[in-house]
Coordinates of C-alpha atoms and ligand atoms in Angstrom, one line a residue:
X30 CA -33.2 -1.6 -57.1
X31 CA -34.4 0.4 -53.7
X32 CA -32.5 3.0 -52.8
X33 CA -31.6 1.5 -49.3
X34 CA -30.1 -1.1 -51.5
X35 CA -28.0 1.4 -53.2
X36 CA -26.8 3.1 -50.9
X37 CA -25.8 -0.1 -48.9
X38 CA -23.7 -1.1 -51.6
X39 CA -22.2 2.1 -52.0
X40 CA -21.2 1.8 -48.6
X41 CA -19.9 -1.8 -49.0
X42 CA -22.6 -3.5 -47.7
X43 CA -24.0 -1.5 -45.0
X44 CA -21.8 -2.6 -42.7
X45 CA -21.5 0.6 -40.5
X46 CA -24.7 2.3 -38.5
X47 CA -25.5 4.8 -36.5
X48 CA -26.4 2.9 -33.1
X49 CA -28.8 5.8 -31.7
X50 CA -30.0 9.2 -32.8
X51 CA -28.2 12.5 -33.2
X52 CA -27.9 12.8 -37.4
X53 CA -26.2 14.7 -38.5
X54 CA -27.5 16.2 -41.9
X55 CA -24.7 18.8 -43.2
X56 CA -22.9 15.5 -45.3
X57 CA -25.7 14.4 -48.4
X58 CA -26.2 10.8 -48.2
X59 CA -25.0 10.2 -45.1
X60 CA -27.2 11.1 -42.5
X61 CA -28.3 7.8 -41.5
X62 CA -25.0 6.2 -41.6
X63 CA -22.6 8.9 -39.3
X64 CA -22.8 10.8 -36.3
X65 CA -20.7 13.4 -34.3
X66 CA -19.4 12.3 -31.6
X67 CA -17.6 13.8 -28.6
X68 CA -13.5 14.0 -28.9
X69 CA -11.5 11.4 -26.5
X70 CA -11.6 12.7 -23.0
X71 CA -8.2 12.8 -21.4
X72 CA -9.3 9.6 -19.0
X73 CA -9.7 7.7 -22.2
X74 CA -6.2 8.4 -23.7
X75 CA -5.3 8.4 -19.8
X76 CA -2.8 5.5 -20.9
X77 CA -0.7 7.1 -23.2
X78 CA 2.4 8.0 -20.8
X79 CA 4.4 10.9 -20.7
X80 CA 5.8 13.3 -23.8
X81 CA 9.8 13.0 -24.3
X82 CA 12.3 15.0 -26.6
X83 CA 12.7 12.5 -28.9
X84 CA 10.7 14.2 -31.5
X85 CA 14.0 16.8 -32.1
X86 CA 13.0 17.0 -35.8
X87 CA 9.4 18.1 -35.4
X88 CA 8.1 21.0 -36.1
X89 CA 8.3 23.4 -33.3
X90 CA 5.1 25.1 -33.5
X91 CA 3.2 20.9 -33.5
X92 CA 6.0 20.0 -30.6
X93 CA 4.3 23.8 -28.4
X94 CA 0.5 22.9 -29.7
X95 CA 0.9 19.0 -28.4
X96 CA 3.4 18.5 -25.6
X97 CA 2.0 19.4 -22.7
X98 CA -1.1 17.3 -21.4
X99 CA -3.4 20.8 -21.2
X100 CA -2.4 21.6 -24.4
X101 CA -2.9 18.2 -26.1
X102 CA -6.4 18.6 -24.2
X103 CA -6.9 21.2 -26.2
X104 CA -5.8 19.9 -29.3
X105 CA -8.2 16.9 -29.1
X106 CA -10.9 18.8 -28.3
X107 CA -10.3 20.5 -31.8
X108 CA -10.6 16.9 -33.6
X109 CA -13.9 16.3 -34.4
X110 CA -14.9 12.7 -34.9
X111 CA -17.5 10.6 -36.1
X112 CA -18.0 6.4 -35.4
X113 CA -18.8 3.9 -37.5
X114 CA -20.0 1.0 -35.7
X115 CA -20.3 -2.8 -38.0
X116 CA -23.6 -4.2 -38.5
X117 CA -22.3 -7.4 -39.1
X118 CA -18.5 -8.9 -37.5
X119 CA -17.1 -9.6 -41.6
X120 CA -18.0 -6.1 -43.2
X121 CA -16.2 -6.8 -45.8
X122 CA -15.8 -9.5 -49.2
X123 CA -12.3 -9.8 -51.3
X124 CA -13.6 -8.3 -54.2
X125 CA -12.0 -6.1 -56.4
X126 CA -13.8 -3.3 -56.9
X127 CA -12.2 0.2 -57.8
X128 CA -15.1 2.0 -58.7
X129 CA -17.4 2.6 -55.4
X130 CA -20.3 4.3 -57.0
X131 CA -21.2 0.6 -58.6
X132 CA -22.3 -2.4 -56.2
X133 CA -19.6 -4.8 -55.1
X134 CA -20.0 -7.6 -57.1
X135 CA -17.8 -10.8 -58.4
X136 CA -15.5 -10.0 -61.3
X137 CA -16.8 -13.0 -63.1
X138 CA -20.2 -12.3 -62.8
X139 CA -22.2 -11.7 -66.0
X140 CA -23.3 -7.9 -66.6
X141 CA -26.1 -6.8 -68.9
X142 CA -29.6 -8.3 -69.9
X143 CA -29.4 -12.2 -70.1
X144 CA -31.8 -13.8 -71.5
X145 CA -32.6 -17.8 -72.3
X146 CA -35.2 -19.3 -73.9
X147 CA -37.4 -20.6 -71.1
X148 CA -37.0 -24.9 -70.9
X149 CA -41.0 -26.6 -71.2
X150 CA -42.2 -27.0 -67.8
X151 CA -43.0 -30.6 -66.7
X152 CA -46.5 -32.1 -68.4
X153 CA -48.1 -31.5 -64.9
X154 CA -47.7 -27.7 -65.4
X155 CA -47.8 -27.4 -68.8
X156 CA -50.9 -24.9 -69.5
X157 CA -54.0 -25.7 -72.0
X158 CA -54.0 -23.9 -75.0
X159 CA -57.1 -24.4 -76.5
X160 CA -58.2 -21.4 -76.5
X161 CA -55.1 -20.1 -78.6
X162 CA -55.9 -19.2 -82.0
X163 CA -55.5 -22.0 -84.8
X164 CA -55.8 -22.0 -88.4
X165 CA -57.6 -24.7 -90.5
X166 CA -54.5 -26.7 -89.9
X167 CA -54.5 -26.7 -86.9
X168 CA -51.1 -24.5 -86.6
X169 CA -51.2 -21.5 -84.2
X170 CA -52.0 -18.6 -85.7
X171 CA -49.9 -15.8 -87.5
X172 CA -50.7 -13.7 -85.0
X173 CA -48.5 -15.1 -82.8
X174 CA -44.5 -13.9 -83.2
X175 CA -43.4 -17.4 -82.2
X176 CA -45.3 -20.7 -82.0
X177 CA -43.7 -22.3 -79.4
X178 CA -45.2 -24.2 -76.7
X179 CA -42.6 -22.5 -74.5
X180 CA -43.4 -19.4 -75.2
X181 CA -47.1 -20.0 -73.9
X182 CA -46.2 -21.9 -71.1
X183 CA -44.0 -18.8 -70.0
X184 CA -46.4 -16.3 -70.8
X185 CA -49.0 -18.4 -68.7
X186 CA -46.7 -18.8 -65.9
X187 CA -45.8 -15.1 -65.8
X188 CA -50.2 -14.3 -66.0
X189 CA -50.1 -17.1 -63.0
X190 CA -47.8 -15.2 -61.3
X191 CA -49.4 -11.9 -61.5
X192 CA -52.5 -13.3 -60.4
X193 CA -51.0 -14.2 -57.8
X194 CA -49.7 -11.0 -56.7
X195 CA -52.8 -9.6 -57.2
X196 CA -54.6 -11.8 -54.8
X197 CA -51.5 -11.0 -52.1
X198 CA -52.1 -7.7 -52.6
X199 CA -55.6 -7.5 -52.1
X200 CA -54.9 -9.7 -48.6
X201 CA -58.1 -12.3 -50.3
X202 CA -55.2 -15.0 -50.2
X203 CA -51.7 -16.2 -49.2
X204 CA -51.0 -16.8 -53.1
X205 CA -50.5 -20.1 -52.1
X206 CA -54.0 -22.0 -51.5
X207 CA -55.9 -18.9 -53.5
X208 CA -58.2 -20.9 -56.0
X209 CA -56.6 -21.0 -59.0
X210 CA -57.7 -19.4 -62.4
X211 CA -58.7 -21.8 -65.0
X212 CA -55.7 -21.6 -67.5
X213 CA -57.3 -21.0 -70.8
X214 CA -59.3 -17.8 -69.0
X215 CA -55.7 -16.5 -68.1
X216 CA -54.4 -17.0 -71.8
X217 CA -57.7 -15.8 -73.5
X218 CA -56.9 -12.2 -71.1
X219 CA -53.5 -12.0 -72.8
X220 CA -54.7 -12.2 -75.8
X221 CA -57.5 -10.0 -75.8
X222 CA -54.6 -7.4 -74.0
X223 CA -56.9 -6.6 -71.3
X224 CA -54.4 -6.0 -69.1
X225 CA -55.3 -4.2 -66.0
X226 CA -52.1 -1.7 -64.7
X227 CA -53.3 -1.6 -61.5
X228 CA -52.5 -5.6 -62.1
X229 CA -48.7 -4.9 -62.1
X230 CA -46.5 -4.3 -58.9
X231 CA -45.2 -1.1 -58.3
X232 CA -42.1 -1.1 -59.0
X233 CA -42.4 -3.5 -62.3
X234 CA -41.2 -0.6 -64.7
X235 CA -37.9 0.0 -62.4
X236 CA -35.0 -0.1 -64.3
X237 CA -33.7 -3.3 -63.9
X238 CA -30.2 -4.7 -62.2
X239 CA -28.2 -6.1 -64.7
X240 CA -28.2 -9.4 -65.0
X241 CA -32.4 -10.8 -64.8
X242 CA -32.5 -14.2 -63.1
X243 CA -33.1 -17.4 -65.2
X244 CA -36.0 -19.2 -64.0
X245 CA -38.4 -21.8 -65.5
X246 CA -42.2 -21.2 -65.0
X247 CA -42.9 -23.9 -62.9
X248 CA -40.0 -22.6 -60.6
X249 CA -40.9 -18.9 -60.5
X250 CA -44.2 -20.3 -59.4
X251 CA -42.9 -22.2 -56.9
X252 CA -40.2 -19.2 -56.0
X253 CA -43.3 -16.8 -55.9
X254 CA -45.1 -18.9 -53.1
X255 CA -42.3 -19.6 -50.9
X256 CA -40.0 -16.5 -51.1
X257 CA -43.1 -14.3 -51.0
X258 CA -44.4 -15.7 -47.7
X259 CA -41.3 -16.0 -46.5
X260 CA -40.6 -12.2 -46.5
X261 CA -43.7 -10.3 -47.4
X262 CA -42.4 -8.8 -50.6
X263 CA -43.4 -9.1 -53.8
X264 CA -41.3 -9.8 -56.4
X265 CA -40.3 -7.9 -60.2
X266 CA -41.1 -10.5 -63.1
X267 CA -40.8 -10.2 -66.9
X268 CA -43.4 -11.1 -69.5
X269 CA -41.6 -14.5 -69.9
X270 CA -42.3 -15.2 -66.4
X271 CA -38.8 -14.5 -65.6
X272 CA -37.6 -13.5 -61.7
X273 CA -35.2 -10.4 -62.2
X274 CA -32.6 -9.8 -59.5
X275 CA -33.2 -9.0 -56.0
X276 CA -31.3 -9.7 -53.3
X277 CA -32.5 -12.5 -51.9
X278 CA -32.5 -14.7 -54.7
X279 CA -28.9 -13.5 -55.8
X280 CA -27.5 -15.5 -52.5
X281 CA -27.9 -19.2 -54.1
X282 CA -25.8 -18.1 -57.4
X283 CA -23.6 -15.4 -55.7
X284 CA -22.2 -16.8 -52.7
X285 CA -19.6 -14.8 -52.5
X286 CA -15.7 -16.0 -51.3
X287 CA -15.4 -18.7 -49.0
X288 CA -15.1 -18.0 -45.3
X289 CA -11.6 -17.3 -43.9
X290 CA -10.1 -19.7 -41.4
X291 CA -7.6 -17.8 -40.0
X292 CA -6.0 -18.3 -37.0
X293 CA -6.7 -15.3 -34.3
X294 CA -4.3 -12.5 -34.5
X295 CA -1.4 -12.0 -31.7
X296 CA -2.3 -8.4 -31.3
X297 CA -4.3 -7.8 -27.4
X298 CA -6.9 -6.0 -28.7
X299 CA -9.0 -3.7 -27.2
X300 CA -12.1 -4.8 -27.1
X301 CA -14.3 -1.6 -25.6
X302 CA -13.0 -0.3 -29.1
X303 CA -13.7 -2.7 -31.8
X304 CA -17.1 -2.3 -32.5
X305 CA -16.7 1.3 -33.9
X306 CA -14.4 3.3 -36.2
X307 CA -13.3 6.8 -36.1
X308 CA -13.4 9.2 -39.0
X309 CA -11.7 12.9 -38.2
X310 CA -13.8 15.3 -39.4
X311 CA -11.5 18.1 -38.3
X312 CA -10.5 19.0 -42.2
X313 CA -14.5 20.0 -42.7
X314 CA -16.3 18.2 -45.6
X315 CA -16.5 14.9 -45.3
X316 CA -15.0 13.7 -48.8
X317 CA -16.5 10.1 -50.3
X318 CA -13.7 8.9 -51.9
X319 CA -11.8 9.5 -48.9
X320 CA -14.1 7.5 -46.7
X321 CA -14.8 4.4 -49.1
X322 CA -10.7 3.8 -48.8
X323 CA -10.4 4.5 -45.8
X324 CA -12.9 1.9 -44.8
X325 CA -11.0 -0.1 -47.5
X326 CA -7.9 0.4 -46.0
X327 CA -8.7 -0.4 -42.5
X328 CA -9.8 -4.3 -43.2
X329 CA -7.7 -5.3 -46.5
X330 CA -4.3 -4.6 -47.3
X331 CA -4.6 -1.6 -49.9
X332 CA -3.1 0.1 -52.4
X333 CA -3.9 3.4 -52.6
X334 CA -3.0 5.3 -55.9
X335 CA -4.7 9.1 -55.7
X336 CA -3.4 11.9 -57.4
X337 CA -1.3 14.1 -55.4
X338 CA -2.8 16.6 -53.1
X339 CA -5.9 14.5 -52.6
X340 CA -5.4 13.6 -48.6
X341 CA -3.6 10.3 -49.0
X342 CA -2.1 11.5 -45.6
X343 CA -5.8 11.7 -44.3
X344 CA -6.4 8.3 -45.6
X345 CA -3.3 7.4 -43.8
X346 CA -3.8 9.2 -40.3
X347 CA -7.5 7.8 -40.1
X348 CA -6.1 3.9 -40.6
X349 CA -3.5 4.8 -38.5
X350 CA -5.7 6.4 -35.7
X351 CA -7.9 3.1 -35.8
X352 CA -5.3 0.4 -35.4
X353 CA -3.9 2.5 -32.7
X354 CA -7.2 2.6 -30.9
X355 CA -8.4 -0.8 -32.0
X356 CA -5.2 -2.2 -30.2
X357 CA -3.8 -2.2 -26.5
X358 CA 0.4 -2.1 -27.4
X359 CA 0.6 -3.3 -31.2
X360 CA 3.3 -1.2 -33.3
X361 CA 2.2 1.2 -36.5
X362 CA 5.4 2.3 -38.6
X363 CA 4.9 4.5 -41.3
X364 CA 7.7 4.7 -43.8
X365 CA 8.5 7.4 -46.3
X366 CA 11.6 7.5 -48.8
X367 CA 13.6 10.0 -47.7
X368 CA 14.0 11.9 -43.8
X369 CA 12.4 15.2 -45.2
X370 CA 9.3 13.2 -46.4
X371 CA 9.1 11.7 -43.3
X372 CA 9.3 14.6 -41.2
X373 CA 6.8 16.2 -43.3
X374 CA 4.3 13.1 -42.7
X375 CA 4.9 13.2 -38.8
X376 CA 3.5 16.9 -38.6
X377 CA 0.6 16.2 -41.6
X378 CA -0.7 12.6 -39.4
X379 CA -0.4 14.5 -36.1
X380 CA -2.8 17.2 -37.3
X381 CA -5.3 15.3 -38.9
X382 CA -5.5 12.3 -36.5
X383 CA -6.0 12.2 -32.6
X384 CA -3.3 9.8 -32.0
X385 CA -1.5 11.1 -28.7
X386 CA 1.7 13.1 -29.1
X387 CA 3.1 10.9 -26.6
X388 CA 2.7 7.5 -28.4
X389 CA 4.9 9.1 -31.6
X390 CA 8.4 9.1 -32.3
X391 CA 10.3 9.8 -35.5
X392 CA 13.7 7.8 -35.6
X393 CA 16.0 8.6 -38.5
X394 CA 19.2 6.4 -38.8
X395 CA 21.4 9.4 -37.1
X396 CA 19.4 8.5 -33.7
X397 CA 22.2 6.3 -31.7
X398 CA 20.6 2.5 -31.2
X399 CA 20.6 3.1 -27.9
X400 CA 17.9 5.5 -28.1
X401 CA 16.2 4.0 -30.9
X402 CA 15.8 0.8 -28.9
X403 CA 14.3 2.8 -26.3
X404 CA 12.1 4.2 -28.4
X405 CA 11.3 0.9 -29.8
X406 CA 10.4 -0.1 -26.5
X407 CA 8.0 3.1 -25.1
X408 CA 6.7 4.0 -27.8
X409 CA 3.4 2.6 -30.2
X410 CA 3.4 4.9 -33.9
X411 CA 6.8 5.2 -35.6
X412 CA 8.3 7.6 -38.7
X413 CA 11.0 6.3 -40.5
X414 CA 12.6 5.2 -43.4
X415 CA 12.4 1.7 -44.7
X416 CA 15.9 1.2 -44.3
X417 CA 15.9 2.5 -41.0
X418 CA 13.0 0.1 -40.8
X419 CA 15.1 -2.9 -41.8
X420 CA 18.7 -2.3 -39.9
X421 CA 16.4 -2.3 -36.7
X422 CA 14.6 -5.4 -37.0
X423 CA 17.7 -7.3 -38.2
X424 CA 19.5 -6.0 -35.4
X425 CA 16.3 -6.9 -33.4
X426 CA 16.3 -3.7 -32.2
X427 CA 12.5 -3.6 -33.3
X428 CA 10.2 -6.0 -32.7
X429 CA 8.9 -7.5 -36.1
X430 CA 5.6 -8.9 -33.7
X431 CA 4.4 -6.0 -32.3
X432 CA 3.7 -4.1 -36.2
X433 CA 0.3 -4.4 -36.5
X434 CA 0.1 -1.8 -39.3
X435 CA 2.9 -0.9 -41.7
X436 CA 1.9 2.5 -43.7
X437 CA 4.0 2.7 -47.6
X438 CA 4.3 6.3 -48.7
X439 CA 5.6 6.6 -52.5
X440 CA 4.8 2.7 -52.7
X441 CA 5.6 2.5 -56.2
X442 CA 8.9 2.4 -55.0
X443 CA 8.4 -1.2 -53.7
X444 CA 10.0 -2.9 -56.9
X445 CA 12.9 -4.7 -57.4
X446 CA 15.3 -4.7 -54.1
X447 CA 14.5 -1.4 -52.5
X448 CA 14.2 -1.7 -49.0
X449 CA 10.2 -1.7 -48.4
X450 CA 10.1 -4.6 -50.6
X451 CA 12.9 -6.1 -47.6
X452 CA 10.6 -4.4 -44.9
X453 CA 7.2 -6.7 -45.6
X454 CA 9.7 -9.7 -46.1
X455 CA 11.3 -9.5 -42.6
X456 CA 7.9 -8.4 -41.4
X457 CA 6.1 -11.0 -42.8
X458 CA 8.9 -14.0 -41.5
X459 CA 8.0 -13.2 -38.0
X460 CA 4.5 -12.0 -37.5
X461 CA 1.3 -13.0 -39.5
X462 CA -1.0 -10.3 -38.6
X463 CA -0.3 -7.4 -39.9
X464 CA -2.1 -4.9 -41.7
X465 CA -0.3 -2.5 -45.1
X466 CA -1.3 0.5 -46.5
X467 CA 0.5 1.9 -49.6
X468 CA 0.1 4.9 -51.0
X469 CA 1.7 6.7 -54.1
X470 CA 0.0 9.3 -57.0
X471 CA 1.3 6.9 -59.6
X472 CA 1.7 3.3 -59.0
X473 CA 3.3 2.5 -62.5
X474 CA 3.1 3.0 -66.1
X475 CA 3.0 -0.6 -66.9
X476 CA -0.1 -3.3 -65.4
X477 CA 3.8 -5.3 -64.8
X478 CA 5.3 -2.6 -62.7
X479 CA 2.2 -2.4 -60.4
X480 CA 2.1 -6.4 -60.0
X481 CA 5.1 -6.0 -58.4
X482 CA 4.4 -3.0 -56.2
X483 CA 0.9 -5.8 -55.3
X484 CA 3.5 -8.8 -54.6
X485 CA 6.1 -6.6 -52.8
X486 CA 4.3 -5.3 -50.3
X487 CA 1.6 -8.2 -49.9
X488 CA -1.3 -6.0 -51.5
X489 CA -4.9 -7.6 -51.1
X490 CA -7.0 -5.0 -52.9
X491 CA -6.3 -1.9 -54.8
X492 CA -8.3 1.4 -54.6
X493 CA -7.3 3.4 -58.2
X494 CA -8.7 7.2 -59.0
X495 CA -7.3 9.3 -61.5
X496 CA -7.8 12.7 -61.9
X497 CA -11.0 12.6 -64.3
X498 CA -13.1 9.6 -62.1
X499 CA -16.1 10.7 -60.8
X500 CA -15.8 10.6 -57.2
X501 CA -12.5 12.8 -57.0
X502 CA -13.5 15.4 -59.8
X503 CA -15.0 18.0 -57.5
X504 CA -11.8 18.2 -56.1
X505 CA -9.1 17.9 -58.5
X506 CA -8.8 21.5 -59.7
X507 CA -7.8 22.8 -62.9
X508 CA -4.8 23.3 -63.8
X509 CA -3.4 26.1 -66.3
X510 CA 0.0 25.4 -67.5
X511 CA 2.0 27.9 -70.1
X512 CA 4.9 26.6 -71.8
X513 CA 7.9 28.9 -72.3
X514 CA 11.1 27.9 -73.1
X515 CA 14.3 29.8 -72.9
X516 CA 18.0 29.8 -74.4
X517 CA 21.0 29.2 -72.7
X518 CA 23.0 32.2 -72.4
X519 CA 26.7 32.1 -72.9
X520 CA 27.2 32.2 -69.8
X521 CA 25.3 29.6 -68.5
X522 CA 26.3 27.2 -71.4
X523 CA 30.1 28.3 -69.9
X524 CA 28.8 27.0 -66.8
X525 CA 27.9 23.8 -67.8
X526 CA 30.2 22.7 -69.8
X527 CA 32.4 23.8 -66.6
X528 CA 30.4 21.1 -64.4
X529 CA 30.7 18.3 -67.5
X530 CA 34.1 18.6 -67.3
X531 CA 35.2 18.2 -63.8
X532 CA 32.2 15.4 -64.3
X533 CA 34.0 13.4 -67.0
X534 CA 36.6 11.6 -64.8
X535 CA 34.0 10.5 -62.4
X536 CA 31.8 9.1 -65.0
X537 CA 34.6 7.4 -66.9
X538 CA 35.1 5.7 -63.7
X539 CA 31.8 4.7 -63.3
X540 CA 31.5 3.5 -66.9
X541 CA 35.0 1.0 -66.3
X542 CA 32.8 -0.3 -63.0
X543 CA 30.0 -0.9 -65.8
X544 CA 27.2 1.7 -63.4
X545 CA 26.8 3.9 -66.0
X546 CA 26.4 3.9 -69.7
X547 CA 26.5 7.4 -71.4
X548 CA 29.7 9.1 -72.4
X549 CA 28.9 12.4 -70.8
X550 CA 27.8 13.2 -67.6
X551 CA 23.7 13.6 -67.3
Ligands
LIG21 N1 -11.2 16.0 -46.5 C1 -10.4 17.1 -46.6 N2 -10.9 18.3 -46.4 C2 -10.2 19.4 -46.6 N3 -8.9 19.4 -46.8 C3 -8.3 18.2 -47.0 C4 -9.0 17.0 -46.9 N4 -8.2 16.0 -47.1 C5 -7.0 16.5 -47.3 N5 -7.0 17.8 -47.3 C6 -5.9 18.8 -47.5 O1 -5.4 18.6 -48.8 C7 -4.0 18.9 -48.8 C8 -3.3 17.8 -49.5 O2 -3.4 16.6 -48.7 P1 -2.2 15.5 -48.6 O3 -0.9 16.2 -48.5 O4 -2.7 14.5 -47.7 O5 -2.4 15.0 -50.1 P2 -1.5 13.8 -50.7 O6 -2.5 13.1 -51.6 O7 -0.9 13.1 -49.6 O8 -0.5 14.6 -51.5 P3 0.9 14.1 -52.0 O9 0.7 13.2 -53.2 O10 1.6 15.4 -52.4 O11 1.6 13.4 -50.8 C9 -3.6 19.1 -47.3 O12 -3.5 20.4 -47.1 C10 -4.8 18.5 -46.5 O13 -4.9 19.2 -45.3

């Protein structure tokens, strides 16, 4: 396989170009494919309204760097970005592939070396043989590993076909009206192993993709003459006169999934914007796993499941930063468990991403619904919690059309009844177009308990590293941990048996109201 083809794979399908020049070389692997490019200019964010207070629980020092327009001038001139601009309008296939470093390819497609005895070729095709070697009998001789008549005819179809390459090569013929070789000559050359290497394509010792195409000898001729003019390349055969992959000839028995009729989304979009993607580059390296979900996470409804401390917030803010951009007033919620986990997400996306202060608001159920409703109203990126989440859309406070992203932190939370489980439901009864990312460091112990994080929250495609695959390892550092373990002292066993006590009426309770089983109190 080339390496262009590689690394197209690798970046699910080369879908995303650099349009002009400007490489930037300090990323391996990449140069071709990303560019810096200059931070928004204020005219460009220029409809992003005014910065209010209701951002109480922020962090101060965020709330000084970002709320004046100067300063957020500044802060955006920090961000660096780079765009990512679609070759073709459907970048993307539902296929399930975890592992980026392989090509995308079906799950039910065979892996490995195939291989099928050749069928006989039709009598018209069918090869001479008399010069072959035959005993007294008249049986082909020992020489021979196999006497089968399709076993020649392959071998002389695969001679045919290197013939014919030869003749490309040399520019003496079009391999299609070149004078053909009398058979028998062909054969006799094979058998005498007079084999001439410079006979053989380049690339014919190339490690092979895994599964070699099954073709008869009277097709791989036929394949050679049309496929060959048709794009100037020459193409990899076995001995058996066998076509092995490429990519051409994979599109008649991979075709892929069917085309999507879907109906156009609701979202205005913004059209000067769709063409591209941003990637921050404000963090410094440019990090591969990082970049492969986050393209995965901006066209399929992922779950993300990366071990803590390995940017999921990045992930996160760079989605989030896109479907803001990509849209003119579509909503983006992200919701976290609990109000410190959300406060802590505000300040982490507003760092990483160049989404405008202004746009952001971070409504906690303690906000009056006066204000929230407001809010609801002016403003485009949203931190909550899911229940938050839910009492506003029931009391239509919030909009369930206008979500255009919904962003799941600690989705393996989504089982059973808890609330973002509700949140995609209500979502999903009023508005068809919308967009989830999850995100959690460990999205279940059992394959059951993950199903129903995929089913709760509507998950298309799931993006799974743990701590020893490949593409995270640079990153994941070692850990030493020392295991000591102490005594209670009197004291402290005192202490506790204090706290089980004034526990016990409580949990007796709870046991009559059948909410807890245990005698004692945890
Ligand atoms: N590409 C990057 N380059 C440098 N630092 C990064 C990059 N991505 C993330 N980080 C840093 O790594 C740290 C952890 O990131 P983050 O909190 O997003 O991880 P996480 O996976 O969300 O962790 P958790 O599971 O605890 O939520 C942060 O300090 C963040 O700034």
């Amino acid at each position: 396989m080339a390496a262009s083809d590689s690394e197209s794979d690798y970046f699910d399908g080369g879908d995303f170009v650099v349009p002009d020049g400007d490489e930037d070389g300090q990323h391996e692997g990449r140069s071709s494919k990303r560019r810096r490019i200059r931070p928004p200019t204020r005219q460009e964010d220029s409809d992003e309204g005014q910065s209010t207070d209701a951002f109480s629980d922020m962090d101060a020092d965020l709330i000084n760097d970002i709320d004046t327009p100067v300063r957020y001038e500044k802060q955006q001139a920090r961000h660096n970005y780079r765009s990512f601009i679609p070759k073709r309008t459907n970048p993307s296939e539902n296929i399930f592939v975890t592992q980026l470093t392989q090509p995308q390819s079906s799950p039910e497609r065979i892996r490995g070396p195939k291989w099928q005895k050749p069928k006989p070729a039709p009598p018209s095709h069918v090869p001479q043989v008399t010069s072959l070697p035959e005993d007294k009998d008249g049986d082909i001789s020992d020489d021979f590993p196999d006497d089968d008549e399709e076993l020649r005819a392959a071998m002389a179809a695969s001679l045919e076909s290197f013939e014919e390459d030869k003749a490309l090569r040399n520019g003496t013929s079009n391999g299609h009206n070149r004078p053909r070789q009398p058979t028998s000559t062909v054969q006799s050359a094979a058998i005498d192993g007079v084999f001439d290497l410079d006979d053989f394509p380049d690339d014919v010792f190339d490690s092979s993709p895994p599964a070699p195409r099954i073709t008869q000898p009277n097709q791989a001729a036929s394949f050679s003459s049309n496929h060959e003019r048709a794009t100037g390349r020459l193409r990899q055969t076995n001995l058996f006169g066998m076509v092995t992959r490429n990519p051409e000839s994979l599109q008649d028995q991979d075709p892929g999934p069917p085309e999507k009729d879907e109906p156009p989304t609701h979202h205005k979009l913004n059209l000067d914007e769709l063409d591209k993607w941003w990637y921050p580059t404000n963090l410094g390296t440019i990090r591969d796993y990082q970049f492969n979900i986050t393209q995965k996470g901006l066209f399929h409804n992922l779950l993300v499941a990366l071990p803590t401390g390995l940017g999921k917030t990045f992930i996160a803010a760079t989605v989030m930063l896109n479907w803001f951009r990509w849209t003119k007033d579509a909503q983006i919620v992200f919701v976290a468990p609990t109000k410190p986990l959300v406060s802590q997400q505000v300040s982490a996306c507003l760092n990483i991403a160049g989404i405008p202060r202004s746009q952001v608001t971070m409504l906690t159920g303690g906000a009056p619904p006066g204000v929230r409703a407001e809010e609801w109203k002016s403003k485009r990126v949203f931190f909550m919690t899911p229940q938050t989440m839910v009492n506003d859309i029931k009391t239509g406070i919030a909009d369930p059309k206008r979500i255009v992203l919904l962003v799941v932190d600690e989705a393996h939370r989504a089982t059973g009844a808890y609330s973002y489980v509700e949140v995609v439901k209500q979502l999903g009864r009023f508005n068809n177009s919308f967009r989830v990312l999850a995100l959690t460091a460990t999205p279940g112990s059992t394959v059951e308990t993950v199903q129903e994080v995929i089913d709760g929250l509507n998950i298309s495609r799931v993006e799974i590293r743990t701590e020893e695959s490949l593409d995270i390892r640079d990153y994941v550092h070692a850990r030493n941990i020392e295991l000591e373990t102490f005594e209670n002292s009197d004291e402290m066993e005192f202490c506790l048996d204090l706290l089980s006590r004034t526990l016990q009426p409580m949990v007796d309770q709870l046991k009559t109201l059948n909410a807890y089983w245990q005698r004692d109190p945890p």
